[in-house]
Coordinates of C-alpha atoms in Angstrom, one line a residue:
Chain A
M1 CA 23.2 -24.6 10.2
R2 CA 26.0 -23.6 8.0
M3 CA 25.8 -21.0 5.2
S4 CA 25.4 -23.7 2.5
E5 CA 22.4 -25.2 4.3
L6 CA 20.9 -21.8 4.9
S7 CA 21.2 -21.1 1.2
E8 CA 19.6 -24.5 0.3
R9 CA 16.7 -24.2 2.8
S10 CA 15.8 -20.6 1.9
G11 CA 16.4 -21.0 -1.9
V12 CA 18.7 -17.9 -1.9
S13 CA 22.1 -18.2 -3.4
V14 CA 25.2 -17.9 -1.2
P15 CA 26.4 -14.7 -2.9
S16 CA 23.0 -13.1 -2.3
V17 CA 23.0 -14.3 1.4
K18 CA 26.4 -12.6 1.8
F19 CA 25.1 -9.4 0.1
Y20 CA 22.1 -9.3 2.5
L21 CA 24.5 -9.8 5.5
R22 CA 26.8 -7.0 4.3
E23 CA 23.7 -4.7 3.8
G24 CA 22.5 -5.4 7.3
L25 CA 19.2 -6.9 6.1
L26 CA 20.1 -10.3 7.6
P27 CA 21.5 -10.4 11.2
A28 CA 25.0 -12.0 11.4
G29 CA 25.1 -15.6 12.4
E30 CA 26.8 -16.9 15.5
R31 CA 30.5 -17.0 14.9
T32 CA 32.1 -20.5 15.4
S33 CA 35.6 -19.8 14.0
A34 CA 37.4 -17.1 12.1
N35 CA 35.7 -18.1 8.8
Q36 CA 32.6 -19.8 9.9
A37 CA 29.2 -18.9 11.4
T38 CA 26.1 -20.8 12.2
Y39 CA 22.6 -19.7 11.4
A40 CA 19.2 -20.4 12.9
A41 CA 15.7 -21.1 11.5
S42 CA 14.9 -17.4 12.1
H43 CA 17.5 -16.6 9.3
V44 CA 15.6 -18.8 6.9
E45 CA 12.4 -17.0 7.7
R46 CA 14.0 -13.6 7.4
L47 CA 15.5 -14.6 4.0
R48 CA 12.1 -15.7 2.7
L49 CA 10.6 -12.3 3.7
I50 CA 13.5 -10.4 2.1
R51 CA 13.1 -12.3 -1.2
A52 CA 9.3 -11.8 -1.2
L53 CA 9.6 -8.1 -0.7
I54 CA 12.2 -7.7 -3.4
E55 CA 10.9 -10.2 -6.0
V56 CA 7.1 -10.1 -5.3
G57 CA 6.8 -6.5 -4.0
G58 CA 9.4 -5.0 -6.3
L59 CA 11.0 -3.1 -3.3
S60 CA 14.5 -1.6 -3.4
V61 CA 17.1 -2.7 -0.8
S62 CA 16.7 0.5 1.1
A63 CA 12.9 0.1 1.1
V64 CA 13.3 -3.5 2.4
R65 CA 15.6 -2.1 5.2
A66 CA 12.8 0.3 6.2
V67 CA 10.2 -2.4 6.2
L68 CA 12.3 -4.8 8.2
A69 CA 13.0 -2.0 10.8
A70 CA 9.2 -1.7 11.2
V71 CA 8.9 -5.5 11.5
D72 CA 11.6 -5.5 14.3
A73 CA 10.4 -2.5 16.2
T74 CA 7.8 -4.4 18.1
D75 CA 6.9 -1.3 20.2
M76 CA 5.8 0.6 17.2
P77 CA 2.0 1.2 17.0
L78 CA 0.4 -0.8 14.2
T79 CA -0.9 2.4 12.7
W80 CA 2.7 3.5 12.1
A81 CA 3.7 0.1 10.7
F82 CA 0.9 0.4 8.2
G83 CA 2.3 3.8 7.2
V84 CA 5.8 2.3 6.8
A85 CA 4.6 -0.6 4.6
Q86 CA 2.4 1.8 2.6
R87 CA 5.3 4.2 1.9
A88 CA 7.7 1.4 1.1
V89 CA 5.5 -0.2 -1.6
S90 CA 6.4 1.6 -4.8
R91 CA 3.6 1.4 -7.3
P92 CA 5.3 1.9 -10.7
P93 CA 2.0 2.7 -12.6
A94 CA 1.2 5.5 -10.1
P95 CA 0.4 8.6 -12.2
P96 CA 1.7 11.8 -10.5
A97 CA -1.0 14.1 -9.4
A98 CA -1.0 17.3 -11.3
A99 CA -0.5 20.5 -9.3
G100 CA -3.7 22.4 -9.4
G101 CA -5.4 19.4 -11.0
A102 CA -8.9 18.4 -10.1
G103 CA -7.7 15.1 -8.5
F104 CA -7.0 16.4 -5.0
E105 CA -10.2 18.3 -4.8
V106 CA -12.3 15.3 -6.0
L107 CA -10.5 13.1 -3.4
Q108 CA -11.0 15.5 -0.5
G109 CA -14.8 15.5 -1.4
L110 CA -14.8 11.7 -1.4
L111 CA -13.0 11.5 1.9
R112 CA -15.6 13.9 3.4
D113 CA -18.5 11.9 2.0
Q114 CA -17.0 8.6 3.3
G115 CA -16.1 10.1 6.7
W116 CA -12.6 8.8 6.4
E117 CA -10.0 10.3 8.7
V118 CA -6.6 10.2 7.0
D119 CA -3.3 12.1 7.2
D120 CA -2.4 14.5 4.4
A121 CA 0.8 12.5 4.0
N122 CA -1.0 9.2 3.2
P123 CA 0.8 7.9 0.1
G124 CA -2.5 6.7 -1.3
L125 CA -3.7 10.3 -1.8
P126 CA -1.3 11.4 -4.6
V127 CA -1.7 8.0 -6.3
A128 CA -5.6 8.1 -6.3
A129 CA -5.6 11.9 -7.1
G130 CA -3.2 11.3 -10.0
A131 CA -5.5 8.6 -11.5
V132 CA -8.4 11.0 -11.2
D133 CA -6.4 13.7 -13.0
A134 CA -5.5 11.3 -15.8
Y135 CA -9.2 10.3 -16.3
V136 CA -10.1 14.0 -16.6
R137 CA -7.2 14.9 -18.9
L138 CA -8.1 12.0 -21.2
G139 CA -11.7 13.0 -21.3
H140 CA -13.0 10.0 -19.4
D141 CA -14.9 11.8 -16.7
N142 CA -17.5 9.1 -17.1
L143 CA -15.2 6.7 -15.2
L144 CA -15.4 9.0 -12.2
G145 CA -19.0 7.7 -11.8
A146 CA -17.4 4.5 -10.4
L147 CA -15.7 6.4 -7.5
P148 CA -18.3 5.9 -4.8
A149 CA -18.5 2.2 -5.6
Y150 CA -14.7 2.0 -5.5
A151 CA -14.6 3.7 -2.1
R152 CA -17.2 1.2 -0.8
A153 CA -15.1 -1.7 -2.1
A154 CA -12.0 -0.1 -0.5
S155 CA -13.7 0.0 2.9
I156 CA -14.6 -3.7 2.6
I157 CA -11.0 -4.5 1.6
A158 CA -9.5 -2.5 4.4
E159 CA -11.8 -4.0 7.1
A160 CA -10.8 -7.5 5.8
D161 CA -7.1 -6.5 5.8
L162 CA -7.2 -5.3 9.4
A163 CA -9.2 -8.4 10.5
A164 CA -6.6 -10.7 8.9
V165 CA -3.8 -8.8 10.5
A166 CA -5.5 -9.0 13.9
A167 CA -5.7 -12.8 13.5
A168 CA -1.9 -13.2 13.4
Q169 CA -0.5 -15.0 16.4
D170 CA 1.8 -12.4 17.8
R171 CA 2.8 -8.8 17.4
P172 CA 5.8 -9.4 15.1
G173 CA 3.5 -11.6 13.0
M174 CA 0.9 -8.8 12.9
V175 CA 3.4 -6.3 11.6
Q176 CA 4.7 -8.8 9.1
S177 CA 1.1 -9.4 7.9
V178 CA 0.7 -5.7 7.4
V179 CA 3.8 -5.6 5.2
V180 CA 3.1 -8.7 3.2
G181 CA -0.6 -8.0 2.8
T182 CA 0.0 -4.5 1.6
V183 CA 2.6 -5.6 -0.9
L184 CA 0.8 -8.7 -2.2
G185 CA -2.7 -7.5 -1.7
D186 CA -2.6 -5.1 -4.6
A187 CA -1.7 -7.9 -7.0
L188 CA -4.3 -10.2 -5.6
L189 CA -7.0 -7.5 -6.0
A190 CA -5.9 -6.5 -9.5
G191 CA -6.2 -10.2 -10.4
L192 CA -9.6 -10.6 -8.9
R193 CA -10.8 -7.4 -10.5
R194 CA -9.9 -8.9 -14.0
L195 CA -11.7 -12.1 -13.1
A196 CA -14.8 -10.2 -11.9
Q197 CA -14.8 -8.0 -14.9
E198 CA -14.8 -10.9 -17.3
D199 CA -17.7 -12.5 -15.5
A200 CA -19.6 -9.2 -15.4
S201 CA -18.9 -8.4 -19.1
R202 CA -20.1 -11.9 -20.1
R203 CA -23.4 -11.2 -18.5
L204 CA -23.8 -7.5 -19.6
F205 CA -22.3 -7.7 -23.1
P206 CA -22.9 -11.3 -24.3
A207 CA -20.8 -12.2 -27.3
P208 CA -22.7 -12.7 -30.6
P209 CA -23.7 -16.3 -31.1
A210 CA -21.3 -18.2 -33.4
A211 CA -22.4 -18.5 -37.0
P212 CA -24.3 -21.8 -37.6
D213 CA -21.7 -23.3 -39.9
S214 CA -18.6 -22.3 -37.8
K215 CA -18.7 -25.5 -35.8
D216 CA -18.9 -27.6 -39.0
A217 CA -15.9 -25.8 -40.4
L218 CA -13.9 -27.1 -37.5
C219 CA -14.8 -30.7 -38.1
Chain B
M1 CA -2.7 22.0 -37.9
R2 CA 1.1 21.6 -38.6
M3 CA 3.4 19.2 -36.7
S4 CA 4.6 22.0 -34.4
E5 CA 1.1 22.9 -33.2
L6 CA 0.2 19.2 -32.8
S7 CA 3.3 18.9 -30.5
E8 CA 2.3 21.9 -28.5
R9 CA -1.4 21.0 -28.1
S10 CA -0.7 17.4 -27.1
G11 CA 2.3 18.2 -24.9
V12 CA 4.3 15.5 -26.9
S13 CA 7.7 16.5 -28.3
V14 CA 8.2 16.6 -32.1
P15 CA 10.8 13.7 -32.0
S16 CA 8.3 11.6 -30.0
V17 CA 5.4 12.4 -32.5
K18 CA 7.7 11.3 -35.4
F19 CA 8.5 8.1 -33.5
Y20 CA 4.8 7.3 -33.0
L21 CA 4.2 8.0 -36.7
R22 CA 7.0 5.7 -37.7
E23 CA 5.8 3.0 -35.3
G24 CA 2.3 3.2 -36.8
L25 CA 0.7 4.2 -33.4
L26 CA -0.4 7.6 -34.8
P27 CA -2.1 7.7 -38.3
A28 CA -0.2 9.7 -40.9
G29 CA -1.4 13.3 -41.4
E30 CA -2.8 14.6 -44.7
R31 CA 0.1 15.4 -47.0
T32 CA 0.1 19.0 -48.2
S33 CA 3.5 19.0 -49.9
A34 CA 6.6 16.7 -50.1
N35 CA 7.8 17.7 -46.6
Q36 CA 4.6 18.8 -44.9
A37 CA 1.4 17.3 -43.6
T38 CA -1.5 18.6 -41.7
Y39 CA -3.0 17.0 -38.6
A40 CA -6.5 17.0 -37.1
A41 CA -8.0 17.2 -33.6
S42 CA -8.2 13.4 -33.6
H43 CA -4.4 13.3 -33.7
V44 CA -4.2 15.3 -30.5
E45 CA -6.7 12.9 -28.9
R46 CA -4.8 9.8 -30.0
L47 CA -1.4 11.3 -28.8
R48 CA -2.9 11.9 -25.3
L49 CA -4.1 8.3 -25.2
I50 CA -0.7 7.0 -26.3
R51 CA 1.1 9.0 -23.7
A52 CA -1.4 8.0 -20.9
L53 CA -0.9 4.3 -21.8
I54 CA 2.9 4.6 -21.8
E55 CA 3.5 7.0 -18.9
V56 CA 0.5 6.2 -16.7
G57 CA -0.1 2.5 -17.6
G58 CA 3.6 1.6 -18.1
L59 CA 2.8 -0.2 -21.4
S60 CA 5.5 -1.1 -24.0
V61 CA 5.1 0.3 -27.5
S62 CA 3.9 -3.2 -28.7
A63 CA 1.4 -3.4 -25.9
V64 CA 0.1 0.1 -26.9
R65 CA -0.2 -1.1 -30.5
A66 CA -2.4 -4.0 -29.4
V67 CA -4.6 -1.7 -27.3
L68 CA -5.0 0.8 -30.1
A69 CA -6.0 -1.9 -32.5
A70 CA -8.8 -2.9 -30.0
V71 CA -9.9 0.7 -29.8
D72 CA -10.1 1.0 -33.6
A73 CA -11.7 -2.4 -34.2
T74 CA -15.2 -1.1 -33.6
D75 CA -16.8 -4.4 -34.6
M76 CA -15.0 -6.3 -31.8
P77 CA -17.3 -7.5 -29.0
L78 CA -16.7 -5.5 -25.8
T79 CA -15.9 -8.8 -24.0
W80 CA -12.9 -9.2 -26.3
A81 CA -11.8 -5.6 -25.9
F82 CA -11.8 -6.2 -22.1
G83 CA -9.5 -9.2 -22.7
V84 CA -7.1 -7.1 -24.9
A85 CA -6.9 -4.3 -22.3
Q86 CA -6.4 -6.8 -19.5
R87 CA -3.6 -8.7 -21.3
A88 CA -1.8 -5.4 -22.3
V89 CA -1.6 -4.1 -18.8
S90 CA 1.6 -5.4 -17.3
R91 CA 1.5 -5.5 -13.6
P92 CA 5.2 -5.5 -12.4
P93 CA 4.5 -6.7 -8.9
A94 CA 2.6 -9.7 -10.2
P95 CA 4.1 -12.7 -8.4
P96 CA 4.4 -15.8 -10.8
A97 CA 2.1 -18.6 -9.7
A98 CA 4.1 -21.6 -8.7
A99 CA 3.5 -24.8 -10.7
G100 CA 1.7 -27.2 -8.4
G101 CA 1.3 -24.4 -5.8
A102 CA -1.9 -24.1 -3.8
G103 CA -2.8 -20.8 -5.5
F104 CA -4.7 -22.1 -8.6
E105 CA -6.7 -24.6 -6.5
V106 CA -7.7 -21.9 -4.0
L107 CA -8.7 -19.6 -6.9
Q108 CA -10.8 -22.3 -8.6
G109 CA -12.6 -22.8 -5.3
L110 CA -13.2 -19.1 -5.0
L111 CA -14.5 -18.9 -8.6
R112 CA -17.0 -21.8 -7.9
D113 CA -18.2 -20.2 -4.6
Q114 CA -18.7 -16.8 -6.4
G115 CA -20.3 -18.4 -9.4
W116 CA -18.0 -16.5 -11.7
E117 CA -17.7 -17.7 -15.3
V118 CA -14.2 -17.0 -16.5
D119 CA -11.9 -18.3 -19.2
D120 CA -8.8 -20.3 -18.1
A121 CA -6.7 -17.7 -20.0
N122 CA -7.9 -14.8 -18.0
P123 CA -4.7 -12.9 -17.1
G124 CA -6.0 -12.2 -13.6
L125 CA -5.9 -15.9 -12.7
P126 CA -2.0 -16.4 -12.5
V127 CA -1.7 -13.0 -10.9
A128 CA -4.1 -13.8 -8.1
A129 CA -2.9 -17.4 -7.8
G130 CA 0.7 -16.2 -7.5
A131 CA -0.3 -13.8 -4.7
V132 CA -2.0 -16.7 -2.9
D133 CA 1.1 -18.9 -3.4
A134 CA 3.3 -16.2 -1.9
Y135 CA 1.1 -15.8 1.1
V136 CA 1.3 -19.5 1.8
R137 CA 5.1 -19.7 1.1
L138 CA 5.7 -16.9 3.6
G139 CA 3.5 -18.5 6.2
H140 CA 0.8 -15.8 6.1
D141 CA -2.2 -18.1 5.5
N142 CA -4.0 -15.9 7.9
L143 CA -4.3 -13.3 5.1
L144 CA -6.3 -15.8 3.0
G145 CA -9.2 -15.1 5.4
A146 CA -9.7 -11.9 3.5
L147 CA -10.3 -13.6 0.2
P148 CA -14.1 -13.8 0.3
A149 CA -14.3 -10.1 1.2
Y150 CA -11.8 -9.3 -1.6
A151 CA -14.0 -11.2 -4.0
R152 CA -17.1 -9.3 -2.8
A153 CA -15.2 -6.0 -3.3
A154 CA -14.0 -7.1 -6.8
S155 CA -17.6 -7.7 -7.8
I156 CA -18.6 -4.2 -6.7
I157 CA -15.7 -2.8 -8.6
A158 CA -16.4 -4.7 -11.8
E159 CA -20.1 -3.8 -11.8
A160 CA -19.1 -0.1 -11.4
D161 CA -16.4 -0.5 -14.2
L162 CA -19.0 -2.0 -16.6
A163 CA -21.6 0.7 -15.7
A164 CA -19.1 3.5 -16.3
V165 CA -18.1 1.9 -19.7
A166 CA -21.7 1.6 -20.7
A167 CA -22.2 5.3 -19.9
A168 CA -19.7 6.4 -22.6
Q169 CA -21.2 8.2 -25.5
D170 CA -20.3 5.9 -28.4
R171 CA -18.7 2.6 -29.2
P172 CA -15.1 3.8 -29.7
G173 CA -15.6 5.8 -26.4
M174 CA -16.7 2.6 -24.6
V175 CA -13.7 0.6 -25.8
Q176 CA -11.4 3.5 -24.8
S177 CA -13.0 3.6 -21.4
V178 CA -12.3 -0.1 -20.9
V179 CA -8.7 0.4 -21.7
V180 CA -8.2 3.6 -19.7
G181 CA -10.2 2.3 -16.8
T182 CA -8.3 -1.0 -16.7
V183 CA -5.0 0.8 -16.7
L184 CA -5.7 3.6 -14.3
G185 CA -8.3 1.8 -12.1
D186 CA -5.6 -0.4 -10.5
A187 CA -3.7 2.7 -9.3
L188 CA -6.9 4.4 -8.2
L189 CA -8.0 1.4 -6.2
A190 CA -4.5 0.9 -4.7
G191 CA -4.6 4.5 -3.5
L192 CA -8.1 4.2 -2.1
R193 CA -7.1 1.0 -0.3
R194 CA -4.3 2.8 1.5
L195 CA -6.6 5.6 2.5
A196 CA -9.3 3.2 3.8
Q197 CA -6.7 1.2 5.7
E198 CA -5.4 4.3 7.5
D199 CA -9.0 5.2 8.5
A200 CA -9.7 1.6 9.6
S201 CA -6.4 1.2 11.5
R202 CA -7.1 4.5 13.4
R203 CA -10.4 3.1 14.6
L204 CA -9.2 -0.4 15.3
F205 CA -5.7 0.2 16.6
P206 CA -5.8 3.7 18.2
A207 CA -2.3 5.2 18.8
P208 CA -1.3 5.4 22.5
P209 CA -2.1 8.8 23.9
A210 CA 0.8 11.2 24.0
A211 CA 2.6 11.4 27.4
P212 CA 1.3 14.2 29.5
D213 CA 4.5 16.2 29.3
S214 CA 5.2 15.7 25.6
K215 CA 3.1 18.7 24.7
D216 CA 4.9 21.0 27.2
A217 CA 8.3 19.8 25.8
L218 CA 7.3 21.2 22.4
C219 CA 6.4 24.7 23.9

């Protein structure tokens, strides 16, 4: 297909397609003349992934480049691909862990209790430790009581993540699933947490019954 | 205490303190002369909360104002305070749910299966539905297999959230816990998810053993 059709089918404007070509995120098409090239269905797929990573995942162009390299390096162990996806996903509300703060120590204790084997460079460590630091700094140590339950929930989530990845049809599909699931999964979980909180708070803290005449007032 | 000590104890610069006073986020101090006022320990606490919401939670000044109003309205049912906190927390990587997309339908089915009672206006609904839409659009329907496990995990998290809130000493403390826990909890969970994923991927997808001579090459 020509550039115009590629733009139409992918929903990405022609100037953006040209930008991704220049940046090397999108492989060049097959040249048919000095000014023309032809593109394949794989270009449409790649453009959809690029837009999802940028618009949905909030990734920078250089982060997208790193993720796409992991998608294309089909000889990379999946454990590494997880690491690349994890490092690429910037989490804007990530509080920085305080040097000498309680967070890292609390997290190390949690990892020991759970028997989790993780690298010191796992990007989740400073994010989680920073949140713990902020709880303590704000005087909300009571919220740390939820940590063991959070860890149990995180295990359930991670097992489901891995099973979903393993269900992908082929190896490139598995690596893509890791990337997409890491980026979108945080939003999905944050949304489900709010839904579950509302349901739980309705049961635990029922709203006071409406005053008897409040319904009449609406008539 | 005077303004300079308030700044020092809270770690917030004098110009920022003045800005928060002007914006009405921080209550005025007790006036001791035409140019001077004195501040209490409650001002230090309030400043720490403001900074946490802005720097850690990424909230705008108007979102902080809404959250602080919920903290101060001690006659507000906790269910409502949850709603205010939930709506205030902007989640930048939240994908917009597509009109007519499959996301809302998938979510409604999930809510029915879980027996969750939630308002149509719950802010988690478009966030979660948007993530589902994006999975489908990108051809990663396989990741939807993780949804029931995610919902189970979200229930565990929400129950722990509510229990931690209920353990706060007094009503204002409970409302503050809702706000802080909603804002920081997403980051904590995202961090723990990455740690649990690494542990699970090490067990499920072990890295290939190093080549026999690779160790020697390092000597």
